[in-house]
Amino acid sequence: MNDNVLIQVKDLKKHYNDGEIKALDGINMEIDQGEVVVIIGPSGSGKSTFLRSLNLLEMPTSGQILVDGVDITNPKIDINLHRQKMGMVFQHFNLFPNMTIMKNMTLAPMKLLGKSKEEAEAKAKELLAVVGLEDRGDAYPNQLSGGQKQRVAIVRALCMEPEILLFDEPTSALDPEMVGEVLDVMKKLAEDGMTMAVVTHEMGFAREVASRVVFMDDGVVIEENTPSEIFENPQSDRLKNFLAKVL
Amino acid sequence: MSDLVAQFQLNFIDGDRWQLIVQGLGRTLVIAVFAVVIGVAIGALLAIIRSTYEKNGEDMKKRSKGRYALLSVLNFFAKIYLTIIRGTPVVVQLMIIYFIIFAGSNNDTLVAVIAFGINSGAYVAEIIRGGIMSIDEGQFEAGRSLGFNYAQTMIYIIIPQVFKVILPTLCNEFIVLLKETSVAGYIGIMDLTKAGDLIRGRTFSPFMPLIAVALIYLVMVMILTALVGRLERSLRKNER
């Protein structure tokens, strides 16, 4: 185990109905600092459940999730402090519709990190400029396109200065012409060294940006390798089948 | 025409009977306003208990057995309260509270305020809970994923959205409550309805007093509706 490990998942299980349904059935994984881990797999494979377990939006049935060496599944720890450091981007953006973009971005830093309004807004403006939305701070989420909403959702998470960003199918709810602008932002983040775990169906993104691709099916990791190995040289039949369908 | 004038003279002017109407209206307003305050307070409390149990119960069970046990008990009593209050007529509740629970009390207005407040609380509770449950789960998750705890997520993110959603239904409940106070006469309170009825009994002419009472209720409801409509519009302006 090297010093760069940010998240270590040990034998993670998520069962429903007393074990009748096994959404996750023993996942082991490490995510290093600066890594971009892309998780692919057929729907129902448990990839979203796994990602949502990483910040305990899903409570695992058993297993451990170590973040910076601390087991966050331990009920004694304050999960809210850990979530501050683990940003999340959702399929349906989940911006707060009753707040301006600026308020969406400054609420958490002001209330949770104790930043002043000026400080929080300066940071928010800086980040909005990075995603090309510097003039939309006063707009409400309804006034933005899907792609713009998702870019805001990404920078809202970044305002908390997280150690890792979790993306749960960030482009699945977008019109096709808007997928690119969101993937571009994610690519830029990856290049800047952001640690990311991404559940996606965008194989092009996985191939180009991922440092590692994880293929999941039936709640277990079937194969895990560099993008070129996964896509050019798949080992298991299930991965071959999956790739034949999506590529 | 002259007949109507004579009727008006008989029912409202003679013996200063209009004062009965004014007194009754005052009593009705006092009961309704304070009952709304109590109803909203009880309703908010019950809604918080019930929705916390539904939304955060599982999480709490893992983190603190003691608090979960307390919440379960509170939720249980909240459900019993809702069942009893919503399952029996308000007039019966009013009489039980007046003749049994507060038997011997001579402040009948206070008893009416308590009775209507308790009654309205049950409906307000379900309105608020419905509002909370109607907010997309993604809003909770977004709040929690940023690091807000359950209470902060509710206060900063959910409640402001809930308020807007429930405003029309809540307004409806206030209208119902205002009109329901018309049964206060059952415990001898001279509210607006009772005042009209009293005049009718003295003058043996039902038309004027009863129509007057109906019109006064109608005007009050229209004013209330207009005020809430204005509030709704100003809240909507914030979006879009």
XYZ file of C-alpha atoms in Angstrom, chain B residues 15-239:
225
model
C -81.861 47.771 20.016
C -78.406 48.364 18.543
C -78.415 44.773 17.314
C -75.533 45.517 14.911
C -73.336 45.509 17.973
C -74.025 41.799 18.375
C -72.653 41.233 14.895
C -69.554 43.289 15.624
C -68.926 41.503 18.906
C -69.478 38.134 17.238
C -67.109 38.988 14.432
C -64.477 40.045 16.956
C -64.858 36.756 18.813
C -64.659 34.760 15.589
C -61.477 36.556 14.550
C -59.826 36.102 17.948
C -60.592 32.387 17.960
C -59.489 31.888 14.349
C -56.244 33.865 14.600
C -54.997 32.258 17.808
C -56.136 28.819 16.672
C -54.091 29.271 13.485
C -51.019 30.118 15.566
C -51.469 27.048 17.750
C -52.307 24.909 14.722
C -49.194 25.936 12.836
C -47.007 25.393 15.899
C -48.417 21.915 16.557
C -48.441 21.090 12.870
C -44.806 22.103 12.324
C -43.698 20.091 15.346
C -45.585 16.966 14.262
C -44.399 17.321 10.675
C -40.781 17.556 11.828
C -41.176 14.434 13.970
C -42.926 12.440 11.269
C -40.703 13.437 8.367
C -37.510 13.028 10.375
C -38.655 9.536 11.304
C -39.403 8.707 7.703
C -36.356 10.314 6.126
C -33.637 10.056 8.722
C -34.821 7.203 10.949
C -32.674 4.511 9.362
C -29.572 6.634 9.578
C -30.279 7.590 13.171
C -30.833 3.963 14.150
C -27.235 3.208 13.172
C -25.750 6.235 14.895
C -27.693 6.682 18.099
C -30.044 4.033 19.485
C -31.280 6.342 22.233
C -32.320 9.160 19.936
C -33.909 6.713 17.542
C -35.967 5.205 20.374
C -37.121 8.674 21.427
C -38.018 9.548 17.856
C -39.974 6.295 17.445
C -42.019 7.025 20.553
C -42.715 10.589 19.408
C -43.679 9.347 15.972
C -46.034 6.796 17.518
C -47.831 9.439 19.575
C -47.954 11.787 16.606
C -49.747 9.107 14.592
C -52.265 8.481 17.370
C -52.914 12.205 17.612
C -53.475 12.492 13.869
C -55.783 9.484 13.820
C -57.995 10.705 16.660
C -58.193 14.326 15.564
C -58.802 13.595 11.911
C -61.150 10.744 12.702
C -63.684 12.670 14.791
C -65.804 15.765 14.051
C -64.517 19.095 15.274
C -67.804 19.867 17.061
C -67.473 16.696 19.111
C -63.847 17.544 19.938
C -64.887 21.040 20.949
C -67.578 19.729 23.288
C -65.333 17.081 24.796
C -62.646 19.653 25.506
C -65.157 22.124 26.945
C -67.462 19.850 28.920
C -64.989 17.128 29.979
C -61.362 18.200 29.845
C -61.849 21.829 30.855
C -65.105 21.253 32.730
C -65.740 24.221 34.983
C -63.584 26.610 32.986
C -65.271 29.936 32.510
C -62.987 31.144 29.742
C -64.876 29.603 26.871
C -62.984 31.577 24.215
C -59.671 30.158 25.409
C -61.138 26.665 25.328
C -62.321 27.260 21.763
C -58.873 28.540 20.735
C -57.265 25.414 22.175
C -59.819 23.075 20.622
C -59.636 24.583 17.133
C -55.856 24.890 17.392
C -55.481 21.227 18.288
C -57.820 20.280 15.485
C -56.108 22.402 12.868
C -52.660 21.197 14.012
C -53.416 17.711 12.736
C -54.268 18.940 9.257
C -51.391 21.424 9.121
C -49.020 18.629 10.161
C -50.019 16.522 7.190
C -49.844 19.497 4.837
C -46.285 20.308 5.921
C -45.211 16.663 5.914
C -46.676 16.277 2.428
C -44.716 19.346 1.359
C -41.467 17.980 2.757
C -41.987 14.593 1.114
C -42.802 16.268 -2.210
C -39.343 17.842 -2.485
C -37.150 15.807 -4.801
C -34.901 13.397 -2.928
C -32.024 14.799 -4.987
C -32.266 18.066 -3.053
C -31.635 16.214 0.205
C -28.775 14.293 -1.353
C -27.203 17.441 -2.770
C -27.360 19.063 0.651
C -25.978 16.031 2.436
C -23.228 15.520 -0.142
C -21.996 19.071 0.466
C -21.573 18.173 4.132
C -24.740 19.601 5.669
C -26.211 17.482 8.432
C -29.860 16.489 8.372
C -31.105 19.542 10.305
C -29.022 22.009 8.265
C -30.226 20.439 5.024
C -33.804 20.874 6.177
C -33.345 24.453 7.359
C -31.225 25.870 4.541
C -32.415 23.866 1.564
C -35.687 22.000 2.051
C -37.919 24.208 4.223
C -37.625 27.308 1.989
C -38.804 25.172 -0.926
C -41.533 23.503 1.129
C -43.039 26.819 2.142
C -43.750 27.760 -1.428
C -45.216 24.354 -2.271
C -47.629 24.212 0.645
C -48.786 27.826 0.669
C -52.012 27.269 -1.340
C -53.004 24.199 0.691
C -52.120 25.939 3.924
C -54.252 28.905 2.909
C -57.090 26.493 2.238
C -56.713 25.070 5.733
C -56.916 28.581 7.230
C -60.114 29.238 5.296
C -61.599 25.988 6.543
C -60.584 26.824 10.092
C -62.084 30.301 9.946
C -65.409 28.874 8.846
C -65.261 25.933 11.233
C -65.188 28.309 14.176
C -68.872 28.850 13.372
C -69.666 25.823 15.534
C -68.323 27.633 18.600
C -71.937 28.362 19.501
C -72.203 24.733 20.643
C -70.328 25.688 23.809
C -72.200 28.935 24.244
C -69.743 31.296 22.604
C -71.318 34.205 20.846
C -69.294 34.177 17.663
C -70.388 35.676 14.357
C -72.739 32.824 13.473
C -74.284 32.726 16.903
C -74.787 36.492 16.792
C -76.714 36.225 13.547
C -78.766 33.400 14.956
C -79.476 35.387 18.102
C -80.828 38.294 16.072
C -82.906 35.904 14.015
C -84.408 34.525 17.231
C -85.277 37.961 18.524
C -86.683 39.461 15.349
C -88.213 36.302 13.861
C -86.847 37.442 10.531
C -84.120 35.078 9.305
C -83.204 36.658 5.972
C -81.188 39.740 6.919
C -79.095 38.449 9.816
C -78.157 35.154 8.196
C -77.317 36.669 4.817
C -75.291 39.367 6.576
C -73.331 36.727 8.468
C -72.699 34.769 5.269
C -71.472 37.889 3.491
C -69.075 38.746 6.308
C -67.520 35.252 6.165
C -67.285 35.534 2.409
C -65.517 38.894 2.545
C -63.044 37.622 5.145
C -62.199 34.598 3.009
C -61.792 36.765 -0.077
C -59.404 39.092 1.744
C -57.397 36.131 3.009
C -57.258 34.605 -0.459
C -56.095 37.877 -1.987
C -53.329 38.298 0.595
C -52.035 34.772 0.074
C -52.234 35.203 -3.693
C -50.032 38.243 -3.433
C -47.535 36.383 -1.225
C -47.441 33.504 -3.704
C -46.679 35.820 -6.587
C -43.872 37.543 -4.733
C -42.357 34.159 -3.880
C -42.583 33.045 -7.479
C -40.837 36.142 -8.685
C -37.667 34.721 -7.163
C -37.572 32.071 -9.800
